[in-house]
Every structure is written in structure tokens, then in C-alpha cells.
Amino acid sequence: MPFRFNHSLLIILLFKLFLATPAAKAQILNIERARVERDDTINYFTGKGGLNFSMFNRNAGKNNPNNFLQLTLTGDVAFITAKHSYLLLNYYNYLLINYDNREQRNTIASNGYSHLRVNFYRKRKLSYELFTQFQADLARGLERRVLTGGGLRYALLRREKATIFAGTGLMHEHERWNDPEQEGAKRVSDLPKSTNYLSLKAKLTEQVETNSIAYYQTGYDKSIDRFRNRVSGDVGLNVKLSDHVSLRTNFSCTYEDRPIIPITRFIYAITNGIQVGL
């Protein structure tokens, strides 16, 4: 069959390239986005990845322009078997200002995570999970957060258009922070914690889908004789405008009642955009 040039395909590709700009991403891990509910009995890999790079300058004086460099990497991989699933989720964002001026070199934001999760007997109503994660957020002073744990995952609802899961487990969390009130001071925390989540995936209409997850994590810190509590959530809404174009809105937030160092307790991110697919 002879090849025919598709003008509409070219327009979609150009539009996609035009929209491929870096976006800020909160440090809330929505593990449900990478899960696959296909019931195949054949082992298979699936995944997605992305790379965004931008470089620009803004004038901050006649002979003193501010230069910006930003690099964002994403990569999610899943290996699905008849009984189990293996997820590897990765995100890294790096923003540098005045990168060509050695005297004013200053990293404004560098954050990311790598998360590995195994779900044993994924098709059962009650299944089991093991996970480990490395995370850093230098803009907030978090040098590293390393956690390892496991737990139970229970299917509250599993339908063609909607799924609801609840998870509970135990983990060990190691954190290392830079104290903003004392130059060069470090704060280290090692806590066993309870980790719990509730997730929802739903197809509300033929055009509208939602994907959300809420976490509650807590652990007793002997150094202050109190519990440290963390609540976080991620809610996404996808509105399909056509076979190739969708509107995407996402809200994520985190609240910590007793942070290790004096930082903003409540942080959030709202993103809106257009997703173009072929």
C-alpha cells in the first residue's frame, strides 16, 4: 500500500512538541498511575518515559543577565506476570540559575525520587506489597529520605469503570535534613512508621476520568516524645476533548504537623495542561 502523507498527524505532532514544556511536580507519589489492571496471563513489560530540557535567560541588569537551565527526567517501568507485578517509578528535576557565572552559581531546585514496589498475588482481593524508595528535595533542605517496608493491599471495589484500594503497612524511614536556621547543621531522623493509603480510579463518563490517592503516615519520635504525622494526597482529572486531545488538571499536597526542621508545613501544587496523543 503506498504511503500517504497525513496532514492532521503532522499538526498533532507539532502541537505536541509545542506543549512539551517542563512543569513543576510535587513530591507526592501516586503509585496507582503506573499500575495495570489487565488480566492477561502472559508476562509483559510496559512503561513510559520523558525528557524535558530548557535553557533561557532574563535580564537582571545591563551586564548581569540571569541564566536558567532546567532538566526534567521521568521514567516508569512495570513488569506484569500472571500473579505478581513489579513497578519502578522515577522522577528527577534540576533547575540551575546563573549556571554560566561561577561566582553566582546557585541551584534553586533539585528534587526527585526512585520507587520500587512489588505486589504479590495482585489479582486477589487481599494481596501483599514490598517497597523501597529514595527521595531528595534540596530546595526544602531534604538531602535524602530512604524508606523500606511492606504491607497489605485490599480491593474494596474492583469494577470495569471504578477501582478502590486500601493499603496498610509498616516501614522504616531515614531522613537527613539541612537546618536553615543553623548554617552547616544537619538533622537526622530514623523512625519506624505506619503507612496507609486509599486510592481511587474511576471513569466518570466516556470523556472524564479521575485518579486519586491519599496517604497517612505516622511514627513515634522518642526525641520529642510525640508522634510525627504526615498527610498527603494527589488528585488528577482527565477530560477527553477528542481522540487525540485531553485536558489534564492535577492537585497534590502534603502536610506535616511536626517537621524535622522549621519549614513550611503545608505545601501544594496545582497543574493544568493539555495532553496530546496519537
PDB file of N, CA, C and O in Angstrom, residues 17 19 44-45 85 92-93 116 131 133 146 155 166 173 177 192 200 209-210 228 238 248 253 256:
ATOM      1  N   LEU A  17       4.846  18.927  20.331  1.00  0.00           N
ATOM      2  CA  LEU A  17       6.166  19.488  20.586  1.00  0.00           C
ATOM      3  C   LEU A  17       6.057  20.884  21.181  1.00  0.00           C
ATOM      4  O   LEU A  17       6.822  21.272  22.051  1.00  0.00           O
ATOM      5  N   LEU A  19       3.742  21.955  23.122  1.00  0.00           N
ATOM      6  CA  LEU A  19       3.272  21.884  24.500  1.00  0.00           C
ATOM      7  C   LEU A  19       4.254  21.190  25.428  1.00  0.00           C
ATOM      8  O   LEU A  19       4.029  21.150  26.629  1.00  0.00           O
ATOM      9  N   TYR A  44       4.658  -9.524  30.626  1.00  0.00           N
ATOM     10  CA  TYR A  44       4.953  -8.441  29.712  1.00  0.00           C
ATOM     11  C   TYR A  44       5.488  -7.229  30.475  1.00  0.00           C
ATOM     12  O   TYR A  44       5.249  -7.055  31.672  1.00  0.00           O
ATOM     13  N   PHE A  45       6.239  -6.389  29.741  1.00  0.00           N
ATOM     14  CA  PHE A  45       6.732  -5.113  30.243  1.00  0.00           C
ATOM     15  C   PHE A  45       5.862  -3.988  29.693  1.00  0.00           C
ATOM     16  O   PHE A  45       5.351  -4.074  28.570  1.00  0.00           O
ATOM     17  N   SER A  85       3.163  -8.178  40.198  1.00  0.00           N
ATOM     18  CA  SER A  85       3.560  -7.010  39.413  1.00  0.00           C
ATOM     19  C   SER A  85       4.753  -6.337  40.084  1.00  0.00           C
ATOM     20  O   SER A  85       4.888  -6.337  41.309  1.00  0.00           O
ATOM     21  N   TYR A  92      13.038  13.068  38.269  1.00  0.00           N
ATOM     22  CA  TYR A  92      14.141  13.936  38.678  1.00  0.00           C
ATOM     23  C   TYR A  92      13.989  15.290  37.994  1.00  0.00           C
ATOM     24  O   TYR A  92      13.761  15.370  36.773  1.00  0.00           O
ATOM     25  N   ASN A  93      14.100  16.350  38.775  1.00  0.00           N
ATOM     26  CA  ASN A  93      14.011  17.708  38.250  1.00  0.00           C
ATOM     27  C   ASN A  93      15.192  18.526  38.771  1.00  0.00           C
ATOM     28  O   ASN A  93      15.491  18.514  39.969  1.00  0.00           O
ATOM     29  N   LEU A 116      10.605   1.580  44.065  1.00  0.00           N
ATOM     30  CA  LEU A 116      10.433   0.202  43.602  1.00  0.00           C
ATOM     31  C   LEU A 116       9.375  -0.472  44.464  1.00  0.00           C
ATOM     32  O   LEU A 116       9.458  -0.437  45.697  1.00  0.00           O
ATOM     33  N   PHE A 131       8.204  -2.554  49.292  1.00  0.00           N
ATOM     34  CA  PHE A 131       8.618  -1.348  48.577  1.00  0.00           C
ATOM     35  C   PHE A 131       9.864  -0.751  49.208  1.00  0.00           C
ATOM     36  O   PHE A 131      10.167  -0.970  50.379  1.00  0.00           O
ATOM     37  N   GLN A 133      12.267   3.139  48.622  1.00  0.00           N
ATOM     38  CA  GLN A 133      12.261   4.422  47.924  1.00  0.00           C
ATOM     39  C   GLN A 133      13.425   5.291  48.375  1.00  0.00           C
ATOM     40  O   GLN A 133      13.784   5.302  49.557  1.00  0.00           O
ATOM     41  N   VAL A 146      15.185   7.833  52.767  1.00  0.00           N
ATOM     42  CA  VAL A 146      15.249   6.437  52.342  1.00  0.00           C
ATOM     43  C   VAL A 146      14.253   5.651  53.186  1.00  0.00           C
ATOM     44  O   VAL A 146      14.295   5.706  54.418  1.00  0.00           O
ATOM     45  N   ALA A 155      -8.622  -4.899  48.003  1.00  0.00           N
ATOM     46  CA  ALA A 155      -9.509  -4.369  46.963  1.00  0.00           C
ATOM     47  C   ALA A 155     -10.907  -4.152  47.539  1.00  0.00           C
ATOM     48  O   ALA A 155     -11.661  -5.105  47.740  1.00  0.00           O
ATOM     49  N   ALA A 166      -7.343  -0.086  49.400  1.00  0.00           N
ATOM     50  CA  ALA A 166      -6.817   0.414  50.664  1.00  0.00           C
ATOM     51  C   ALA A 166      -5.553  -0.370  50.990  1.00  0.00           C
ATOM     52  O   ALA A 166      -5.488  -1.583  50.773  1.00  0.00           O
ATOM     53  N   GLU A 173      11.881   4.754  58.019  1.00  0.00           N
ATOM     54  CA  GLU A 173      12.183   5.963  57.260  1.00  0.00           C
ATOM     55  C   GLU A 173      13.427   6.648  57.823  1.00  0.00           C
ATOM     56  O   GLU A 173      13.476   6.980  59.009  1.00  0.00           O
ATOM     57  N   TRP A 177      18.374  16.147  56.893  1.00  0.00           N
ATOM     58  CA  TRP A 177      17.958  17.497  56.528  1.00  0.00           C
ATOM     59  C   TRP A 177      19.079  18.496  56.810  1.00  0.00           C
ATOM     60  O   TRP A 177      19.872  18.310  57.730  1.00  0.00           O
ATOM     61  N   PRO A 192      10.583   4.172  62.759  1.00  0.00           N
ATOM     62  CA  PRO A 192       9.630   3.200  62.231  1.00  0.00           C
ATOM     63  C   PRO A 192       8.274   3.884  62.113  1.00  0.00           C
ATOM     64  O   PRO A 192       7.880   4.662  62.987  1.00  0.00           O
ATOM     65  N   LEU A 200      -8.276   5.631  44.441  1.00  0.00           N
ATOM     66  CA  LEU A 200      -9.484   5.542  43.617  1.00  0.00           C
ATOM     67  C   LEU A 200      -9.136   5.807  42.164  1.00  0.00           C
ATOM     68  O   LEU A 200      -8.449   6.776  41.838  1.00  0.00           O
ATOM     69  N   GLU A 209     -12.201  11.050  33.394  1.00  0.00           N
ATOM     70  CA  GLU A 209     -11.616  10.046  34.275  1.00  0.00           C
ATOM     71  C   GLU A 209     -10.913  10.736  35.433  1.00  0.00           C
ATOM     72  O   GLU A 209     -10.407  11.860  35.284  1.00  0.00           O
ATOM     73  N   THR A 210     -10.851  10.072  36.575  1.00  0.00           N
ATOM     74  CA  THR A 210     -10.150  10.606  37.726  1.00  0.00           C
ATOM     75  C   THR A 210      -9.266   9.532  38.339  1.00  0.00           C
ATOM     76  O   THR A 210      -9.551   8.339  38.238  1.00  0.00           O
ATOM     77  N   ARG A 228       5.026  12.009  64.959  1.00  0.00           N
ATOM     78  CA  ARG A 228       5.164  12.867  63.792  1.00  0.00           C
ATOM     79  C   ARG A 228       4.209  12.335  62.720  1.00  0.00           C
ATOM     80  O   ARG A 228       4.307  11.175  62.326  1.00  0.00           O
ATOM     81  N   ASN A 238      -8.870  13.967  34.157  1.00  0.00           N
ATOM     82  CA  ASN A 238      -8.552  13.949  32.736  1.00  0.00           C
ATOM     83  C   ASN A 238      -9.850  14.056  31.937  1.00  0.00           C
ATOM     84  O   ASN A 238     -10.745  13.230  32.086  1.00  0.00           O
ATOM     85  N   ARG A 248      -5.873  18.098  31.246  1.00  0.00           N
ATOM     86  CA  ARG A 248      -5.451  17.449  32.480  1.00  0.00           C
ATOM     87  C   ARG A 248      -5.291  18.478  33.594  1.00  0.00           C
ATOM     88  O   ARG A 248      -4.660  19.513  33.416  1.00  0.00           O
ATOM     89  N   CYS A 253      -0.734  17.729  47.482  1.00  0.00           N
ATOM     90  CA  CYS A 253      -0.382  18.490  48.681  1.00  0.00           C
ATOM     91  C   CYS A 253       0.197  17.558  49.741  1.00  0.00           C
ATOM     92  O   CYS A 253      -0.006  16.339  49.708  1.00  0.00           O
ATOM     93  N   GLU A 256       2.730  18.218  57.179  1.00  0.00           N
ATOM     94  CA  GLU A 256       3.466  17.569  58.264  1.00  0.00           C
ATOM     95  C   GLU A 256       3.281  18.406  59.528  1.00  0.00           C
ATOM     96  O   GLU A 256       3.618  19.591  59.540  1.00  0.00           O
TER      97      GLU A 256
END
